Amino acid sequence: KTRSMKSLSALLLVDLQNDFLTEGGAFSKRHIEPQQLCDAIGWLVQAARQQRRHVVWIASNYGEITGTPAELQGKTHTGKPCCIKDTWGSQIVPALQSAIAQRTEDEISIVKHWYDAFEQTILHQWLQERQITKLSICGVTTNVCVFYTAKSAIRLGYQVEILERATAASTPGKHLVAIRELEKLGASSRHWGELLSESDPVRLSGIAGDSSLDCAALSACIDESTFKTLYDEVAWNNMIHRGSPVPRLIALQGTKDP
């Protein structure tokens, strides 16, 4: 199962750069709270490595493409300086620098000059050589680089999903419109956390202090009857809040102090 996962699936991380996500960056104030995004992506990378899922780190370098306004408009960034090569703004955000520095043989870094990560890069060739058919995409922004990359991936025949809460746009509205448009084209979307239980159990560190989280640890022993059996065998009590019952059951082990 693990070998099959490695040969079929890849995690694409789009434009996790200072100009988009770090205070002082060219567009840093136009996206969701970066800590939430970076935490989610950091955990996704941890899980992908344990699942032997391929990981693609995609970054933008803008300002190097020449052409007429008609040739560039809507295909690459032409506004104020952003993600210029070898500048602080083009670097991966500090929260993920350790993760990218620990890249494995199943990972690659791609630098793109267009919104579409497949345009004039080796991305498609690299994925094809590894027989990858499914792409899980996250990063920024949903309505620009994530959108155009996902759109090309669908056209090229990949199964595409966008990872919610690990993907952001400048406003919730732009994010939602882009997701709906991609779904019309054949993509799907789901919460990023669902990837954590797709294969063998994974352990995530850095959740809070030195604590860790084990995902899918019980998947081998849980089936459709598990929760009914648990419900029947445990002495459940109704939870009381401010003197009134709430729709939640609790079970106490041992004895309760008076």
PDB file of C-alpha atoms in Angstrom:
ATOM      1  CA  LYS A   1       0.000   0.000   0.000  1.00  0.00           C
ATOM      2  CA  THR A   2       2.798   2.408   0.879  1.00  0.00           C
ATOM      3  CA  ARG A   3       4.609   1.627  -2.380  1.00  0.00           C
ATOM      4  CA  SER A   4       1.423   2.302  -4.380  1.00  0.00           C
ATOM      5  CA  MET A   5       0.920   5.634  -2.603  1.00  0.00           C
ATOM      6  CA  LYS A   6       4.453   6.682  -3.516  1.00  0.00           C
ATOM      7  CA  SER A   7       3.994   5.886  -7.196  1.00  0.00           C
ATOM      8  CA  LEU A   8       0.650   7.625  -7.627  1.00  0.00           C
ATOM      9  CA  SER A   9       0.410  10.727  -5.443  1.00  0.00           C
ATOM     10  CA  ALA A  10       2.222  14.037  -4.992  1.00  0.00           C
ATOM     11  CA  LEU A  11       1.805  17.035  -2.706  1.00  0.00           C
ATOM     12  CA  LEU A  12       2.311  20.393  -4.486  1.00  0.00           C
ATOM     13  CA  LEU A  13       3.233  23.376  -2.283  1.00  0.00           C
ATOM     14  CA  VAL A  14       2.748  26.682  -4.105  1.00  0.00           C
ATOM     15  CA  ASP A  15       4.491  30.035  -3.478  1.00  0.00           C
ATOM     16  CA  LEU A  16       5.183  29.839   0.265  1.00  0.00           C
ATOM     17  CA  GLN A  17       7.430  32.904   0.020  1.00  0.00           C
ATOM     18  CA  ASN A  18       8.099  35.992   2.107  1.00  0.00           C
ATOM     19  CA  ASP A  19       6.519  38.395  -0.366  1.00  0.00           C
ATOM     20  CA  PHE A  20       3.199  36.614   0.136  1.00  0.00           C
ATOM     21  CA  LEU A  21       3.273  35.480   3.743  1.00  0.00           C
ATOM     22  CA  THR A  22       5.799  37.407   5.847  1.00  0.00           C
ATOM     23  CA  GLU A  23       5.207  40.869   7.303  1.00  0.00           C
ATOM     24  CA  GLY A  24       6.900  43.414   5.070  1.00  0.00           C
ATOM     25  CA  GLY A  25       6.435  41.316   1.934  1.00  0.00           C
ATOM     26  CA  ALA A  26       4.940  42.789  -1.244  1.00  0.00           C
ATOM     27  CA  PHE A  27       1.546  41.151  -0.687  1.00  0.00           C
ATOM     28  CA  SER A  28       1.857  39.898   2.891  1.00  0.00           C
ATOM     29  CA  LYS A  29      -1.263  41.681   4.149  1.00  0.00           C
ATOM     30  CA  ARG A  30      -3.556  40.145   1.553  1.00  0.00           C
ATOM     31  CA  HIS A  31      -3.758  36.558   2.777  1.00  0.00           C
ATOM     32  CA  ILE A  32      -4.985  34.564   5.756  1.00  0.00           C
ATOM     33  CA  GLU A  33      -3.014  34.470   9.002  1.00  0.00           C
ATOM     34  CA  PRO A  34       0.290  32.921   7.863  1.00  0.00           C
ATOM     35  CA  GLN A  35       0.960  30.928  11.024  1.00  0.00           C
ATOM     36  CA  GLN A  36      -2.138  28.796  10.491  1.00  0.00           C
ATOM     37  CA  LEU A  37      -1.205  28.158   6.868  1.00  0.00           C
ATOM     38  CA  CYS A  38       2.429  27.323   7.616  1.00  0.00           C
ATOM     39  CA  ASP A  39       1.524  25.020  10.513  1.00  0.00           C
ATOM     40  CA  ALA A  40      -0.852  23.046   8.304  1.00  0.00           C
ATOM     41  CA  ILE A  41       1.675  22.759   5.480  1.00  0.00           C
ATOM     42  CA  GLY A  42       4.460  21.798   7.865  1.00  0.00           C
ATOM     43  CA  TRP A  43       2.333  18.927   9.180  1.00  0.00           C
ATOM     44  CA  LEU A  44       1.371  17.910   5.646  1.00  0.00           C
ATOM     45  CA  VAL A  45       5.052  17.657   4.736  1.00  0.00           C
ATOM     46  CA  GLN A  46       5.776  15.553   7.830  1.00  0.00           C
ATOM     47  CA  ALA A  47       2.932  13.206   6.913  1.00  0.00           C
ATOM     48  CA  ALA A  48       3.886  13.038   3.223  1.00  0.00           C
ATOM     49  CA  ARG A  49       7.409  11.948   4.064  1.00  0.00           C
ATOM     50  CA  GLN A  50       6.173   9.157   6.310  1.00  0.00           C
ATOM     51  CA  GLN A  51       3.638   8.092   3.671  1.00  0.00           C
ATOM     52  CA  ARG A  52       6.412   8.240   1.019  1.00  0.00           C
ATOM     53  CA  ARG A  53       4.302  10.673  -0.959  1.00  0.00           C
ATOM     54  CA  HIS A  54       6.243  12.835  -3.400  1.00  0.00           C
ATOM     55  CA  VAL A  55       6.516  16.522  -2.477  1.00  0.00           C
ATOM     56  CA  VAL A  56       6.984  19.400  -4.938  1.00  0.00           C
ATOM     57  CA  TRP A  57       8.116  22.770  -3.571  1.00  0.00           C
ATOM     58  CA  ILE A  58       7.067  25.456  -6.069  1.00  0.00           C
ATOM     59  CA  ALA A  59       8.333  29.046  -5.885  1.00  0.00           C
ATOM     60  CA  SER A  60       7.954  32.071  -8.140  1.00  0.00           C
ATOM     61  CA  ASN A  61      10.603  34.359  -9.605  1.00  0.00           C
ATOM     62  CA  TYR A  62       8.953  37.276 -11.367  1.00  0.00           C
ATOM     63  CA  GLY A  63      10.311  40.108 -13.508  1.00  0.00           C
ATOM     64  CA  GLU A  64      12.465  38.036 -15.864  1.00  0.00           C
ATOM     65  CA  ILE A  65       9.929  37.324 -18.617  1.00  0.00           C
ATOM     66  CA  THR A  66       9.777  39.786 -21.508  1.00  0.00           C
ATOM     67  CA  GLY A  67       6.920  40.303 -23.924  1.00  0.00           C
ATOM     68  CA  THR A  68       4.110  42.630 -24.880  1.00  0.00           C
ATOM     69  CA  PRO A  69       1.437  43.479 -22.282  1.00  0.00           C
ATOM     70  CA  ALA A  70      -1.018  41.312 -24.218  1.00  0.00           C
ATOM     71  CA  GLU A  71       1.378  38.342 -24.071  1.00  0.00           C
ATOM     72  CA  LEU A  72       2.009  38.670 -20.318  1.00  0.00           C
ATOM     73  CA  GLN A  73      -1.338  39.850 -18.939  1.00  0.00           C
ATOM     74  CA  GLY A  74      -3.032  37.192 -16.833  1.00  0.00           C
ATOM     75  CA  LYS A  75      -0.134  34.780 -17.247  1.00  0.00           C
ATOM     76  CA  THR A  76       2.635  36.235 -15.076  1.00  0.00           C
ATOM     77  CA  HIS A  77       3.072  39.025 -12.537  1.00  0.00           C
ATOM     78  CA  THR A  78       3.597  42.431 -14.120  1.00  0.00           C
ATOM     79  CA  GLY A  79       2.856  44.801 -11.228  1.00  0.00           C
ATOM     80  CA  LYS A  80       5.081  46.110  -8.469  1.00  0.00           C
ATOM     81  CA  PRO A  81       8.257  44.108  -7.706  1.00  0.00           C
ATOM     82  CA  CYS A  82       7.422  40.722  -6.196  1.00  0.00           C
ATOM     83  CA  CYS A  83       9.473  37.544  -5.685  1.00  0.00           C
ATOM     84  CA  ILE A  84      12.500  38.952  -7.497  1.00  0.00           C
ATOM     85  CA  LYS A  85      15.267  36.368  -7.882  1.00  0.00           C
ATOM     86  CA  ASP A  86      17.814  36.224  -5.025  1.00  0.00           C
ATOM     87  CA  THR A  87      15.885  38.684  -2.825  1.00  0.00           C
ATOM     88  CA  TRP A  88      14.452  38.225   0.647  1.00  0.00           C
ATOM     89  CA  GLY A  89      10.941  38.370  -0.786  1.00  0.00           C
ATOM     90  CA  SER A  90      11.524  35.323  -2.985  1.00  0.00           C
ATOM     91  CA  GLN A  91      12.762  33.147  -0.116  1.00  0.00           C
ATOM     92  CA  ILE A  92      10.624  30.458   1.522  1.00  0.00           C
ATOM     93  CA  VAL A  93       9.031  31.715   4.743  1.00  0.00           C
ATOM     94  CA  PRO A  94      11.121  31.131   7.888  1.00  0.00           C
ATOM     95  CA  ALA A  95       8.557  28.727   9.373  1.00  0.00           C
ATOM     96  CA  LEU A  96       9.142  26.265   6.507  1.00  0.00           C
ATOM     97  CA  GLN A  97      12.856  26.747   5.808  1.00  0.00           C
ATOM     98  CA  SER A  98      13.810  23.829   8.045  1.00  0.00           C
ATOM     99  CA  ALA A  99      11.315  21.580   6.264  1.00  0.00           C
ATOM    100  CA  ILE A 100      12.568  22.416   2.769  1.00  0.00           C
ATOM    101  CA  ALA A 101      16.186  22.043   3.903  1.00  0.00           C
ATOM    102  CA  GLN A 102      15.393  18.426   4.820  1.00  0.00           C
ATOM    103  CA  ARG A 103      14.130  17.491   1.354  1.00  0.00           C
ATOM    104  CA  THR A 104      14.275  13.781   0.574  1.00  0.00           C
ATOM    105  CA  GLU A 105      14.872  11.935  -2.695  1.00  0.00           C
ATOM    106  CA  ASP A 106      11.102  11.972  -3.234  1.00  0.00           C
ATOM    107  CA  GLU A 107      11.023  15.792  -3.362  1.00  0.00           C
ATOM    108  CA  ILE A 108      11.923  18.492  -5.849  1.00  0.00           C
ATOM    109  CA  SER A 109      12.059  22.294  -5.907  1.00  0.00           C
ATOM    110  CA  ILE A 110      10.595  24.004  -8.976  1.00  0.00           C
ATOM    111  CA  VAL A 111      11.111  27.698  -9.806  1.00  0.00           C
ATOM    112  CA  LYS A 112       8.493  29.142 -12.132  1.00  0.00           C
ATOM    113  CA  HIS A 113       8.173  32.471 -13.936  1.00  0.00           C
ATOM    114  CA  TRP A 114       4.514  32.162 -14.861  1.00  0.00           C
ATOM    115  CA  TYR A 115       1.404  31.697 -12.710  1.00  0.00           C
ATOM    116  CA  ASP A 116       1.158  28.149 -14.059  1.00  0.00           C
ATOM    117  CA  ALA A 117       3.811  25.889 -12.508  1.00  0.00           C
ATOM    118  CA  PHE A 118       3.706  23.632 -15.583  1.00  0.00           C
ATOM    119  CA  GLU A 119       4.601  26.469 -17.963  1.00  0.00           C
ATOM    120  CA  GLN A 120       8.228  26.153 -19.126  1.00  0.00           C
ATOM    121  CA  THR A 121       9.291  23.956 -16.178  1.00  0.00           C
ATOM    122  CA  ILE A 122      10.155  20.259 -15.802  1.00  0.00           C
ATOM    123  CA  LEU A 123       7.198  19.641 -13.473  1.00  0.00           C
ATOM    124  CA  HIS A 124       5.098  17.541 -15.865  1.00  0.00           C
ATOM    125  CA  GLN A 125       8.126  15.499 -16.967  1.00  0.00           C
ATOM    126  CA  TRP A 126       9.169  14.867 -13.347  1.00  0.00           C
ATOM    127  CA  LEU A 127       5.674  13.717 -12.374  1.00  0.00           C
ATOM    128  CA  GLN A 128       5.347  11.489 -15.436  1.00  0.00           C
ATOM    129  CA  GLU A 129       8.696   9.809 -14.795  1.00  0.00           C
ATOM    130  CA  ARG A 130       7.359   8.792 -11.375  1.00  0.00           C
ATOM    131  CA  GLN A 131       3.989   7.656 -12.758  1.00  0.00           C
ATOM    132  CA  ILE A 132       2.145  10.149 -10.561  1.00  0.00           C
ATOM    133  CA  THR A 133      -1.541  10.522 -11.380  1.00  0.00           C
ATOM    134  CA  LYS A 134      -2.958  12.375  -8.375  1.00  0.00           C
ATOM    135  CA  LEU A 135      -1.995  15.866  -7.149  1.00  0.00           C
ATOM    136  CA  SER A 136      -2.924  17.420  -3.806  1.00  0.00           C
ATOM    137  CA  ILE A 137      -2.324  21.174  -4.113  1.00  0.00           C
ATOM    138  CA  CYS A 138      -2.018  23.835  -1.401  1.00  0.00           C
ATOM    139  CA  GLY A 139      -0.410  27.235  -0.864  1.00  0.00           C
ATOM    140  CA  VAL A 140      -1.138  30.713  -2.263  1.00  0.00           C
ATOM    141  CA  THR A 141      -3.012  32.110  -3.937  1.00  0.00           C
ATOM    142  CA  THR A 142      -6.093  30.051  -4.636  1.00  0.00           C
ATOM    143  CA  ASN A 143      -7.298  32.309  -7.439  1.00  0.00           C
ATOM    144  CA  VAL A 144      -3.951  32.889  -9.175  1.00  0.00           C
ATOM    145  CA  CYS A 145      -1.017  30.448  -9.056  1.00  0.00           C
ATOM    146  CA  VAL A 146      -2.900  27.611  -7.375  1.00  0.00           C
ATOM    147  CA  PHE A 147      -5.742  28.088  -9.863  1.00  0.00           C
ATOM    148  CA  TYR A 148      -3.622  28.154 -13.032  1.00  0.00           C
ATOM    149  CA  THR A 149      -1.436  25.271 -11.873  1.00  0.00           C
ATOM    150  CA  ALA A 150      -4.475  23.145 -11.006  1.00  0.00           C
ATOM    151  CA  LYS A 151      -6.177  24.049 -14.292  1.00  0.00           C
ATOM    152  CA  SER A 152      -3.159  22.870 -16.297  1.00  0.00           C
ATOM    153  CA  ALA A 153      -2.900  19.718 -14.209  1.00  0.00           C
ATOM    154  CA  ILE A 154      -6.510  18.841 -15.025  1.00  0.00           C
ATOM    155  CA  ARG A 155      -5.894  19.494 -18.726  1.00  0.00           C
ATOM    156  CA  LEU A 156      -2.857  17.200 -18.597  1.00  0.00           C
ATOM    157  CA  GLY A 157      -4.960  14.389 -17.134  1.00  0.00           C
ATOM    158  CA  TYR A 158      -4.061  14.474 -13.437  1.00  0.00           C
ATOM    159  CA  GLN A 159      -6.589  13.876 -10.680  1.00  0.00           C
ATOM    160  CA  VAL A 160      -6.519  17.158  -8.756  1.00  0.00           C
ATOM    161  CA  GLU A 161      -7.658  18.139  -5.292  1.00  0.00           C
ATOM    162  CA  ILE A 162      -7.261  21.442  -3.458  1.00  0.00           C
ATOM    163  CA  LEU A 163      -6.486  21.224   0.251  1.00  0.00           C
ATOM    164  CA  GLU A 164      -8.793  23.521   2.186  1.00  0.00           C
ATOM    165  CA  ARG A 165      -7.384  25.445   5.171  1.00  0.00           C
ATOM    166  CA  ALA A 166      -3.921  24.967   3.684  1.00  0.00           C
ATOM    167  CA  THR A 167      -4.710  27.143   0.664  1.00  0.00           C
ATOM    168  CA  ALA A 168      -5.475  30.864   0.743  1.00  0.00           C
ATOM    169  CA  ALA A 169      -6.524  33.834  -1.366  1.00  0.00           C
ATOM    170  CA  SER A 170      -6.575  37.551  -0.592  1.00  0.00           C
ATOM    171  CA  THR A 171     -10.239  37.281   0.446  1.00  0.00           C
ATOM    172  CA  PRO A 172     -12.532  34.358   1.336  1.00  0.00           C
ATOM    173  CA  GLY A 173     -14.698  35.315  -1.632  1.00  0.00           C
ATOM    174  CA  LYS A 174     -11.881  34.985  -4.156  1.00  0.00           C
ATOM    175  CA  HIS A 175     -10.905  31.665  -2.604  1.00  0.00           C
ATOM    176  CA  LEU A 176     -14.431  30.297  -2.873  1.00  0.00           C
ATOM    177  CA  VAL A 177     -14.954  31.451  -6.473  1.00  0.00           C
ATOM    178  CA  ALA A 178     -11.674  29.823  -7.535  1.00  0.00           C
ATOM    179  CA  ILE A 179     -12.554  26.559  -5.778  1.00  0.00           C
ATOM    180  CA  ARG A 180     -15.960  26.446  -7.441  1.00  0.00           C
ATOM    181  CA  GLU A 181     -14.452  27.118 -10.868  1.00  0.00           C
ATOM    182  CA  LEU A 182     -11.889  24.345 -10.413  1.00  0.00           C
ATOM    183  CA  GLU A 183     -14.605  21.943  -9.282  1.00  0.00           C
ATOM    184  CA  LYS A 184     -16.493  22.678 -12.516  1.00  0.00           C
ATOM    185  CA  LEU A 185     -13.345  21.688 -14.395  1.00  0.00           C
ATOM    186  CA  GLY A 186     -13.111  18.385 -12.522  1.00  0.00           C
ATOM    187  CA  ALA A 187     -11.065  19.104  -9.402  1.00  0.00           C
ATOM    188  CA  SER A 188     -12.196  18.293  -5.869  1.00  0.00           C
ATOM    189  CA  SER A 189     -11.503  19.909  -2.510  1.00  0.00           C
ATOM    190  CA  ARG A 190     -11.276  18.660   1.059  1.00  0.00           C
ATOM    191  CA  HIS A 191      -9.768  19.604   4.401  1.00  0.00           C
ATOM    192  CA  TRP A 192      -6.010  19.060   4.504  1.00  0.00           C
ATOM    193  CA  GLY A 193      -6.318  16.916   7.630  1.00  0.00           C
ATOM    194  CA  GLU A 194      -7.988  14.124   5.691  1.00  0.00           C
ATOM    195  CA  LEU A 195      -4.669  13.259   4.046  1.00  0.00           C
ATOM    196  CA  LEU A 196      -3.206  12.312   7.414  1.00  0.00           C
ATOM    197  CA  SER A 197      -5.180   9.080   7.654  1.00  0.00           C
ATOM    198  CA  GLU A 198      -4.949   7.929   4.032  1.00  0.00           C
ATOM    199  CA  SER A 199      -2.297   5.272   4.504  1.00  0.00           C
ATOM    200  CA  ASP A 200      -0.196   3.828   7.308  1.00  0.00           C
ATOM    201  CA  PRO A 201      -0.185   5.679  10.661  1.00  0.00           C
ATOM    202  CA  VAL A 202       1.861   8.872  10.824  1.00  0.00           C
ATOM    203  CA  ARG A 203       3.218  10.808  13.796  1.00  0.00           C
ATOM    204  CA  LEU A 204       3.276  14.611  13.715  1.00  0.00           C
ATOM    205  CA  SER A 205       5.626  16.505  16.024  1.00  0.00           C
ATOM    206  CA  GLY A 206       5.529  20.145  17.062  1.00  0.00           C
ATOM    207  CA  ILE A 207       1.769  20.223  17.619  1.00  0.00           C
ATOM    208  CA  ALA A 208       2.101  22.031  20.942  1.00  0.00           C
ATOM    209  CA  GLY A 209       5.454  22.258  22.665  1.00  0.00           C
ATOM    210  CA  ASP A 210       7.057  18.814  22.642  1.00  0.00           C
ATOM    211  CA  SER A 211       3.780  16.930  22.160  1.00  0.00           C
ATOM    212  CA  SER A 212       3.008  14.807  19.108  1.00  0.00           C
ATOM    213  CA  LEU A 213      -0.099  13.537  17.341  1.00  0.00           C
ATOM    214  CA  ASP A 214      -0.552   9.999  16.028  1.00  0.00           C
ATOM    215  CA  CYS A 215      -2.883   9.818  13.018  1.00  0.00           C
ATOM    216  CA  ALA A 216      -4.639   6.680  11.751  1.00  0.00           C
ATOM    217  CA  ALA A 217      -3.081   4.671  14.592  1.00  0.00           C
ATOM    218  CA  LEU A 218      -6.278   2.644  15.057  1.00  0.00           C
ATOM    219  CA  SER A 219      -7.274   2.334  11.411  1.00  0.00           C
ATOM    220  CA  ALA A 220      -6.276  -1.333  11.238  1.00  0.00           C
ATOM    221  CA  CYS A 221      -8.646  -2.309  14.062  1.00  0.00           C
ATOM    222  CA  ILE A 222     -11.641  -0.040  13.374  1.00  0.00           C
ATOM    223  CA  ASP A 223     -14.529  -1.044  11.128  1.00  0.00           C
ATOM    224  CA  GLU A 224     -18.222  -0.159  10.735  1.00  0.00           C
ATOM    225  CA  SER A 225     -19.180  -1.925  13.962  1.00  0.00           C
ATOM    226  CA  THR A 226     -16.533  -0.348  16.203  1.00  0.00           C
ATOM    227  CA  PHE A 227     -18.468   2.701  17.357  1.00  0.00           C
ATOM    228  CA  LYS A 228     -21.702   0.761  17.926  1.00  0.00           C
ATOM    229  CA  THR A 229     -19.792  -1.749  20.046  1.00  0.00           C
ATOM    230  CA  LEU A 230     -18.206   1.081  22.003  1.00  0.00           C
ATOM    231  CA  TYR A 231     -21.601   2.725  22.497  1.00  0.00           C
ATOM    232  CA  ASP A 232     -23.155  -0.530  23.750  1.00  0.00           C
ATOM    233  CA  GLU A 233     -20.341  -1.558  26.105  1.00  0.00           C
ATOM    234  CA  VAL A 234     -19.479   1.729  27.832  1.00  0.00           C
ATOM    235  CA  ALA A 235     -21.590   3.180  30.650  1.00  0.00           C
ATOM    236  CA  TRP A 236     -22.276   6.595  29.128  1.00  0.00           C
ATOM    237  CA  ASN A 237     -23.666   9.622  30.939  1.00  0.00           C
ATOM    238  CA  ASN A 238     -25.226  12.784  29.574  1.00  0.00           C
ATOM    239  CA  MET A 239     -23.061  15.882  29.735  1.00  0.00           C
ATOM    240  CA  ILE A 240     -24.580  18.682  31.804  1.00  0.00           C
ATOM    241  CA  HIS A 241     -23.804  22.322  31.133  1.00  0.00           C
ATOM    242  CA  ARG A 242     -25.210  24.996  33.472  1.00  0.00           C
ATOM    243  CA  GLY A 243     -27.744  22.568  34.801  1.00  0.00           C
ATOM    244  CA  SER A 244     -29.057  21.392  31.434  1.00  0.00           C
ATOM    245  CA  PRO A 245     -28.116  18.362  29.317  1.00  0.00           C
ATOM    246  CA  VAL A 246     -26.236  18.930  26.050  1.00  0.00           C
ATOM    247  CA  PRO A 247     -26.116  16.518  23.071  1.00  0.00           C
ATOM    248  CA  ARG A 248     -22.859  14.894  24.106  1.00  0.00           C
ATOM    249  CA  LEU A 249     -22.097  11.702  25.995  1.00  0.00           C
ATOM    250  CA  ILE A 250     -19.265  11.312  28.496  1.00  0.00           C
ATOM    251  CA  ALA A 251     -17.783   8.340  30.328  1.00  0.00           C
ATOM    252  CA  LEU A 252     -15.899   8.559  33.628  1.00  0.00           C
ATOM    253  CA  GLN A 253     -13.249   6.023  34.605  1.00  0.00           C
ATOM    254  CA  GLY A 254     -12.505   5.252  38.238  1.00  0.00           C
ATOM    255  CA  THR A 255     -14.253   7.110  41.037  1.00  0.00           C
ATOM    256  CA  LYS A 256     -15.265  10.721  41.274  1.00  0.00           C
ATOM    257  CA  ASP A 257     -14.280  12.775  44.302  1.00  0.00           C
ATOM    258  CA  PRO A 258     -17.263  14.134  46.228  1.00  0.00           C
TER     259      PRO A 258
END
